[in-house]
Short mmCIF file of C-alpha atoms in Angstrom, two decimals:
data_model
loop_
_atom_site.label_atom_id
_atom_site.label_comp_id
_atom_site.label_asym_id
_atom_site.label_seq_id
_atom_site.Cartn_x
_atom_site.Cartn_y
_atom_site.Cartn_z
CA GLY A 195 6.56 1.28 10.10
CA ASP A 196 4.85 -1.51 8.23
CA SER A 197 6.54 -2.72 5.07
CA VAL A 198 6.39 -5.41 2.40
CA THR A 199 9.34 -6.82 0.51
CA GLN A 200 8.96 -8.81 -2.70
CA MET A 201 11.52 -10.71 -4.66
CA GLU A 202 13.23 -8.70 -7.34
CA GLY A 203 12.01 -9.19 -10.85
CA PRO A 204 11.49 -9.53 -13.65
CA VAL A 205 10.67 -13.22 -13.65
CA THR A 206 10.62 -14.99 -17.00
CA LEU A 207 9.19 -18.50 -17.31
CA SER A 208 8.11 -20.92 -19.96
CA GLU A 209 4.48 -21.99 -20.13
CA GLU A 210 3.60 -24.77 -17.64
CA ALA A 211 6.55 -23.93 -15.39
CA PHE A 212 6.19 -23.64 -11.61
CA LEU A 213 5.99 -20.12 -10.21
CA THR A 214 7.05 -18.78 -6.84
CA ILE A 215 7.13 -15.09 -5.99
CA ASN A 216 8.46 -14.44 -2.51
CA CYS A 217 6.89 -11.90 -0.19
CA THR A 218 7.83 -11.05 3.38
CA TYR A 219 6.41 -8.40 5.62
CA THR A 220 7.14 -6.36 8.71
CA ALA A 221 4.24 -5.22 10.82
CA THR A 222 3.43 -4.31 14.40
CA GLY A 223 0.45 -6.55 14.91
CA TYR A 224 -1.47 -9.03 12.81
CA PRO A 225 -2.14 -7.78 9.32
CA SER A 226 -4.30 -9.16 6.56
CA LEU A 227 -2.27 -10.11 3.51
CA PHE A 228 -3.10 -9.75 -0.16
CA TRP A 229 -1.84 -10.46 -3.63
CA TYR A 230 -2.94 -8.06 -6.36
CA VAL A 231 -2.37 -8.50 -10.10
CA GLN A 232 -2.02 -5.77 -12.70
CA TYR A 233 -2.46 -6.88 -16.31
CA PRO A 234 -0.94 -4.68 -19.03
CA GLY A 235 -2.77 -1.37 -19.34
CA GLU A 236 -5.18 -2.11 -16.51
CA GLY A 237 -5.65 -1.24 -12.86
CA LEU A 238 -5.10 -3.61 -9.97
CA GLN A 239 -7.30 -6.61 -9.26
CA LEU A 240 -7.38 -8.58 -6.06
CA LEU A 241 -6.01 -12.06 -6.75
CA LEU A 242 -6.24 -13.65 -3.30
CA LYS A 243 -6.07 -12.83 0.38
CA ALA A 244 -5.57 -14.30 3.85
CA THR A 245 -6.67 -12.67 7.05
CA LYS A 246 -5.00 -14.77 9.76
CA ALA A 247 -2.06 -17.06 10.34
CA ASP A 248 -2.09 -20.38 8.45
CA ASP A 249 -4.91 -19.23 6.18
CA LYS A 250 -4.42 -20.18 2.55
CA GLY A 251 -5.75 -17.87 -0.13
CA SER A 252 -6.36 -19.31 -3.58
CA ASN A 253 -7.74 -18.17 -6.91
CA LYS A 254 -7.21 -19.04 -10.59
CA GLY A 255 -4.68 -21.73 -9.67
CA PHE A 256 -2.61 -19.34 -7.54
CA GLU A 257 -2.08 -20.01 -3.84
CA ALA A 258 -0.43 -18.27 -0.91
CA THR A 259 -0.25 -19.29 2.75
CA TYR A 260 -0.02 -16.77 5.61
CA ARG A 261 3.05 -17.83 7.61
CA LYS A 262 3.26 -15.88 10.83
CA GLU A 263 6.46 -17.62 12.00
CA THR A 264 8.37 -16.54 8.91
CA THR A 265 6.29 -13.37 8.25
CA SER A 266 5.82 -14.53 4.67
CA PHE A 267 3.07 -14.83 2.07
CA HIS A 268 4.70 -16.40 -0.97
CA LEU A 269 2.67 -16.69 -4.17
CA GLU A 270 2.75 -20.01 -6.04
CA LYS A 271 1.24 -21.55 -9.13
CA GLY A 272 1.91 -25.04 -10.36
CA SER A 273 1.66 -24.39 -14.08
CA VAL A 274 1.74 -20.86 -15.46
CA GLN A 275 0.14 -19.74 -18.70
CA VAL A 276 0.99 -16.95 -21.11
CA SER A 277 -2.11 -15.14 -19.87
CA ASP A 278 -0.57 -14.94 -16.37
CA SER A 279 1.96 -12.40 -17.63
CA ALA A 280 1.40 -9.36 -15.43
CA VAL A 281 2.78 -7.43 -12.48
CA TYR A 282 2.10 -9.00 -9.09
CA PHE A 283 1.93 -6.97 -5.89
CA CYS A 284 2.01 -8.26 -2.36
CA ALA A 285 0.30 -6.03 0.20
CA LEU A 286 -0.71 -5.88 3.83
CA ARG A 287 -3.45 -4.11 5.70
CA MET A 288 -3.42 -3.59 9.41
CA GLY A 289 -6.41 -4.42 11.55
CA ALA A 290 -9.26 -2.55 13.07
CA GLY A 291 -9.58 1.16 13.50
CA GLY A 292 -6.86 3.46 14.67
CA THR A 293 -5.48 5.65 11.94
CA SER A 294 -5.01 2.96 9.31
CA TYR A 295 -8.40 3.50 7.61
CA GLY A 296 -7.81 0.42 5.53
CA LYS A 297 -4.51 1.63 4.14
CA LEU A 298 -2.76 -0.95 1.97
CA THR A 299 1.01 -1.13 2.14
CA PHE A 300 2.40 -2.58 -1.08
CA GLY A 301 5.60 -4.26 -2.11
CA GLN A 302 7.44 -2.96 -5.14
CA GLY A 303 5.81 -5.41 -7.54
CA THR A 304 7.22 -8.32 -9.54
CA ILE A 305 6.95 -8.42 -13.31
CA LEU A 306 6.15 -11.90 -14.61
CA THR A 307 6.56 -12.79 -18.28
CA VAL A 308 5.48 -16.22 -19.49
CA HIS A 309 6.65 -17.41 -22.91
CA PRO A 310 4.87 -20.06 -25.00
CA SER B 254 -23.12 -3.12 -9.19
CA GLN B 255 -20.37 -0.71 -8.29
CA THR B 256 -18.01 0.82 -10.79
CA ILE B 257 -15.12 3.22 -10.48
CA HIS B 258 -14.07 5.64 -13.19
CA GLN B 259 -10.92 7.65 -13.63
CA TRP B 260 -10.02 10.23 -16.23
CA PRO B 261 -8.14 11.05 -18.18
CA ALA B 262 -6.53 7.73 -19.01
CA THR B 263 -3.28 9.36 -20.10
CA LEU B 264 -1.92 12.85 -19.68
CA VAL B 265 1.24 14.64 -20.77
CA GLN B 266 1.85 17.93 -19.00
CA PRO B 267 4.78 20.37 -18.88
CA VAL B 268 6.62 21.13 -15.67
CA GLY B 269 4.93 23.95 -13.77
CA SER B 270 1.47 23.35 -15.20
CA PRO B 271 -1.56 22.54 -13.02
CA LEU B 272 -3.11 19.11 -12.65
CA SER B 273 -6.57 17.77 -11.99
CA LEU B 274 -7.36 14.06 -12.00
CA GLU B 275 -10.86 12.89 -11.27
CA CYS B 276 -12.23 9.70 -9.80
CA THR B 277 -15.90 8.83 -9.40
CA VAL B 278 -17.62 5.81 -7.94
CA GLU B 279 -21.07 4.57 -8.85
CA GLY B 280 -23.40 2.18 -7.11
CA THR B 281 -22.40 2.78 -3.51
CA SER B 282 -22.65 5.52 -0.91
CA ASN B 283 -20.19 6.93 1.62
CA PRO B 284 -17.24 4.89 0.38
CA ASN B 285 -13.70 5.20 1.66
CA LEU B 286 -11.65 6.63 -1.20
CA TYR B 287 -7.93 6.37 -1.86
CA TRP B 288 -5.34 7.83 -4.22
CA TYR B 289 -2.21 5.76 -4.89
CA ARG B 290 0.78 6.47 -7.08
CA GLN B 291 3.01 3.98 -8.83
CA ALA B 292 6.28 5.60 -9.84
CA ALA B 293 8.47 3.96 -12.46
CA GLY B 294 10.32 0.99 -10.99
CA ARG B 295 8.65 1.37 -7.63
CA GLY B 296 5.66 -0.02 -5.82
CA LEU B 297 2.37 1.62 -5.06
CA GLN B 298 2.33 4.35 -2.50
CA LEU B 299 -0.76 5.68 -0.76
CA LEU B 300 -1.03 9.44 -1.25
CA PHE B 301 -4.41 10.39 0.23
CA TYR B 302 -7.48 8.78 1.69
CA SER B 303 -10.92 10.05 2.57
CA VAL B 304 -13.63 8.64 4.80
CA GLY B 305 -16.23 11.31 3.95
CA ILE B 306 -17.01 14.54 2.15
CA GLY B 307 -14.38 17.15 2.91
CA GLN B 308 -12.34 14.71 5.01
CA ILE B 309 -8.89 14.20 3.51
CA SER B 310 -5.85 12.62 5.10
CA SER B 311 -2.42 12.87 3.53
CA GLU B 312 0.08 10.07 3.84
CA VAL B 313 3.08 11.68 2.20
CA PRO B 314 4.01 15.37 2.13
CA GLN B 315 4.32 16.42 -1.49
CA ASN B 316 3.36 18.69 -4.30
CA LEU B 317 -0.14 17.26 -4.56
CA SER B 318 -3.48 17.82 -2.85
CA ALA B 319 -6.80 16.02 -2.83
CA SER B 320 -10.40 17.04 -2.40
CA ARG B 321 -13.73 15.30 -2.04
CA PRO B 322 -16.43 17.76 -3.05
CA GLN B 323 -19.13 15.10 -3.33
CA ASP B 324 -19.70 11.73 -1.69
CA ARG B 325 -18.48 9.70 -4.65
CA GLN B 326 -16.03 12.10 -6.23
CA PHE B 327 -12.34 12.29 -5.40
CA ILE B 328 -10.01 14.77 -7.10
CA LEU B 329 -6.22 14.87 -7.13
CA SER B 330 -4.67 18.24 -7.90
CA SER B 331 -1.47 20.15 -8.18
CA LYS B 332 -0.83 23.85 -8.75
CA LYS B 333 2.57 23.29 -10.34
CA LEU B 334 3.73 19.88 -11.56
CA LEU B 335 7.25 18.60 -11.00
CA LEU B 336 9.09 16.01 -13.08
CA SER B 337 8.93 13.70 -10.07
CA ASP B 338 5.12 13.74 -10.24
CA SER B 339 5.24 11.45 -13.28
CA GLY B 340 3.70 8.06 -12.65
CA PHE B 341 0.60 5.94 -12.72
CA TYR B 342 -2.16 7.22 -10.47
CA LEU B 343 -4.75 4.83 -9.17
CA CYS B 344 -7.96 5.61 -7.36
CA ALA B 345 -9.60 2.99 -5.18
CA TRP B 346 -12.72 2.64 -3.07
CA SER B 347 -13.86 0.38 -0.28
CA ALA B 348 -17.05 0.06 1.72
CA ASP B 349 -15.09 0.49 4.95
CA TYR B 350 -11.58 -0.07 6.26
CA ARG B 351 -12.10 -3.84 6.55
CA SER B 352 -13.43 -4.37 3.06
CA GLU B 353 -11.66 -5.08 -0.18
CA GLN B 354 -10.37 -2.11 -2.11
CA TYR B 355 -11.45 -1.88 -5.74
CA PHE B 356 -9.18 -0.02 -8.10
CA GLY B 357 -9.94 2.14 -11.08
CA PRO B 358 -8.18 1.79 -14.44
CA GLY B 359 -5.63 4.47 -13.57
CA THR B 360 -4.20 7.60 -15.15
CA ARG B 361 -0.72 7.60 -16.61
CA LEU B 362 0.83 11.03 -16.10
CA THR B 363 4.01 12.11 -17.84
CA VAL B 364 5.51 15.44 -16.83
CA THR B 365 7.91 16.78 -19.44
#
């Protein structure tokens, strides 16, 4: 079945450091890819997405590029802030119809802590 | 605008007790609805989804059930809770299977 694998956490960085959170996927077909963020005590929010190969999703200084050849969707940010401390989830959604009904398949999540 | 509500926010229940978690969506009609669970140290897992009133699909066999008695209401239930039911339960909605899923604030359930 479809699956998503994220790098193990937790990740601890100093403010203004460069962030990379690795995400790879396995899917039969061409999924859409997502990064969700969960701030402490809150539900999930969509951070960015990409729907086809070579698409780059970006939001709030975060970026991720859909790499079909390496089945990856790594999340990056050039300079993290304390307010970026959260749990980050990579997810995929398969395409049209069938029995997927828009089901999201998530990775296990990566806890990011940014210190001043 | 659309909003999604979940309650209660937190719940502590003894093993063997019943469960009812409620999710309601405002500002849209005939949404797709989803229940996810986030167990400690694990990722999110889809439990149930619904494309219409009375239409429930289960992703994982378990101790839980779901119902959709009204268009914008989605209920997660159990007759007898297990310790392994502890976790963070998230409800989500989308306009259709292609659209973004919007998540509620979640319910943290601790079974003791």
